[in-house]
Each structure stands twice: as C-alpha cells, then as structure tokens.
Short mmCIF file of C-alpha atoms in Angstrom, two decimals:
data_model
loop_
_atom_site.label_atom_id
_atom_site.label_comp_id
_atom_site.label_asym_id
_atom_site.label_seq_id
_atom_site.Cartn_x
_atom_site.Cartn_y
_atom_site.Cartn_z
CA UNK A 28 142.21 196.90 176.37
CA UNK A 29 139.46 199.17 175.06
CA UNK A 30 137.38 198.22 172.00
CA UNK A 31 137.91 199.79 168.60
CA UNK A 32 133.69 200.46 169.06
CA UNK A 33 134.44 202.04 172.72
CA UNK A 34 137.30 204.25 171.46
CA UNK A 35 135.15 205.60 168.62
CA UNK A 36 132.10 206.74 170.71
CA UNK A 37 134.36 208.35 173.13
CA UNK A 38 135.88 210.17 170.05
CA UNK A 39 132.57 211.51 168.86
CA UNK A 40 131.49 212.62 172.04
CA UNK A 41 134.22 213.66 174.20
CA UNK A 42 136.12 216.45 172.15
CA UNK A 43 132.86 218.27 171.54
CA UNK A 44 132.15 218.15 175.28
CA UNK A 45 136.08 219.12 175.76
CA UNK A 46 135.61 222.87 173.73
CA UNK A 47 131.93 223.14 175.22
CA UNK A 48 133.81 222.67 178.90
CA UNK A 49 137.22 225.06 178.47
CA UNK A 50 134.95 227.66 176.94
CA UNK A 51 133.00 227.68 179.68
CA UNK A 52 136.23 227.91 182.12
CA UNK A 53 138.03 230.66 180.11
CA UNK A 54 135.09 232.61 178.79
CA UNK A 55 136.41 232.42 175.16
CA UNK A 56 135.31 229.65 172.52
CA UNK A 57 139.23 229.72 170.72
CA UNK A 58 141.12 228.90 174.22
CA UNK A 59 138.42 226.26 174.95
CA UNK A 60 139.85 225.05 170.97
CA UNK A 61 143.23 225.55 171.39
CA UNK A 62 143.35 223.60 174.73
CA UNK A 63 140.79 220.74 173.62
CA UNK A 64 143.59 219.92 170.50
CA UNK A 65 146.41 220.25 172.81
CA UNK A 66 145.30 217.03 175.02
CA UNK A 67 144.32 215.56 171.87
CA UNK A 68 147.67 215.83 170.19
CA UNK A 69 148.75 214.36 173.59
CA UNK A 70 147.07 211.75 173.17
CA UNK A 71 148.12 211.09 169.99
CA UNK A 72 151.64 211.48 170.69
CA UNK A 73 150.90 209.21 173.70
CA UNK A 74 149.78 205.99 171.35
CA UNK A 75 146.41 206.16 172.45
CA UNK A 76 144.57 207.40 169.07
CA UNK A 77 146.08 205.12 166.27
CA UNK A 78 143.27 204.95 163.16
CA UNK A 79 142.61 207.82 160.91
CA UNK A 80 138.56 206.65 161.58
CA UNK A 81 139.21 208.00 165.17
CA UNK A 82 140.84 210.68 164.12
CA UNK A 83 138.42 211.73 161.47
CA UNK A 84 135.62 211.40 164.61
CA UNK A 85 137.84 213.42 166.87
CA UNK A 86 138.01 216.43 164.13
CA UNK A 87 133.83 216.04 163.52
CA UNK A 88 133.33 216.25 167.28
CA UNK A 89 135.96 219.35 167.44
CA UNK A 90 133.98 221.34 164.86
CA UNK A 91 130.44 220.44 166.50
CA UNK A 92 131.85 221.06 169.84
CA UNK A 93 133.60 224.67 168.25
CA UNK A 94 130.46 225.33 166.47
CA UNK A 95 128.29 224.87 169.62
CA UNK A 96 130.61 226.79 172.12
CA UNK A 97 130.89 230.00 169.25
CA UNK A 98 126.60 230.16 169.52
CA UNK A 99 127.07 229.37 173.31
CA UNK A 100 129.55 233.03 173.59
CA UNK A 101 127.46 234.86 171.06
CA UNK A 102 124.47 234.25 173.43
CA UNK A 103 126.19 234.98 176.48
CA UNK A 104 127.66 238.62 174.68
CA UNK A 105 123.92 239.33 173.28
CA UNK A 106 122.75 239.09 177.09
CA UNK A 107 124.92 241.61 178.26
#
C-alpha cells in the first residue's frame, strides 16, 4: 500500500509530465490534455485517487503541465 505522502508527490508531478509527454507524441498541446484527463478519470474510476487533496494536486499539475506544453507548441510554430 502506497503512502498518502507518496500518492501526493506523484500527483504533483506526474500529470504535468503526462500533457508535456502526449503533446510531444501528437504535436498538439489539447490532445496531449484531453488524453492526460482521460487516464486520470481512469484512475479515478479505478479507486486509485480517493482525497479531494490529490485531486486538487492532480488539477495544479494539469494546468502547469497545459501551461508548459501551450509555450512548448508556440515555440516549436515560431521556429518554423
């Protein structure tokens, strides 16, 4: 069983690193959202993510992660 400390460091860090990672796949920041919320509602629905704390770190990491990934294309569009 995972600690309540381990689960919320993975929540702040992996959803962020989730957009960053399908944006880079499909070459468009929304898909890399859309896709990113998708396993995280499976998780949800799974029984894995139970406390509104870890949900409340998922949704900060999803905006950082959106926020970084939207700068990331915007870059890559300038360059080209």
């Amino acid at each position: 069983m995972e600690s309540f400390e381990t689960k919320l460091l993975l929540a702040m860090i992996l959803p962020g690193l989730l957009v960053v990672f399908f944006t880079r796949v499909t070459f468009h920041h929304i898909v890399g959202l859309i896709l990113t919320l998708a396993l995280i509602a499976a998780s949800v629905y799974a029984g894995y993510t139970h406390n509104w704390i870890l949900y409340g770190a998922d949704a900060l990491s999803l905006t950082i992660g959106f926020w970084y990934a939207t700068q990331m294309v915007k870059r890559a569009r300038e360059q080209d």
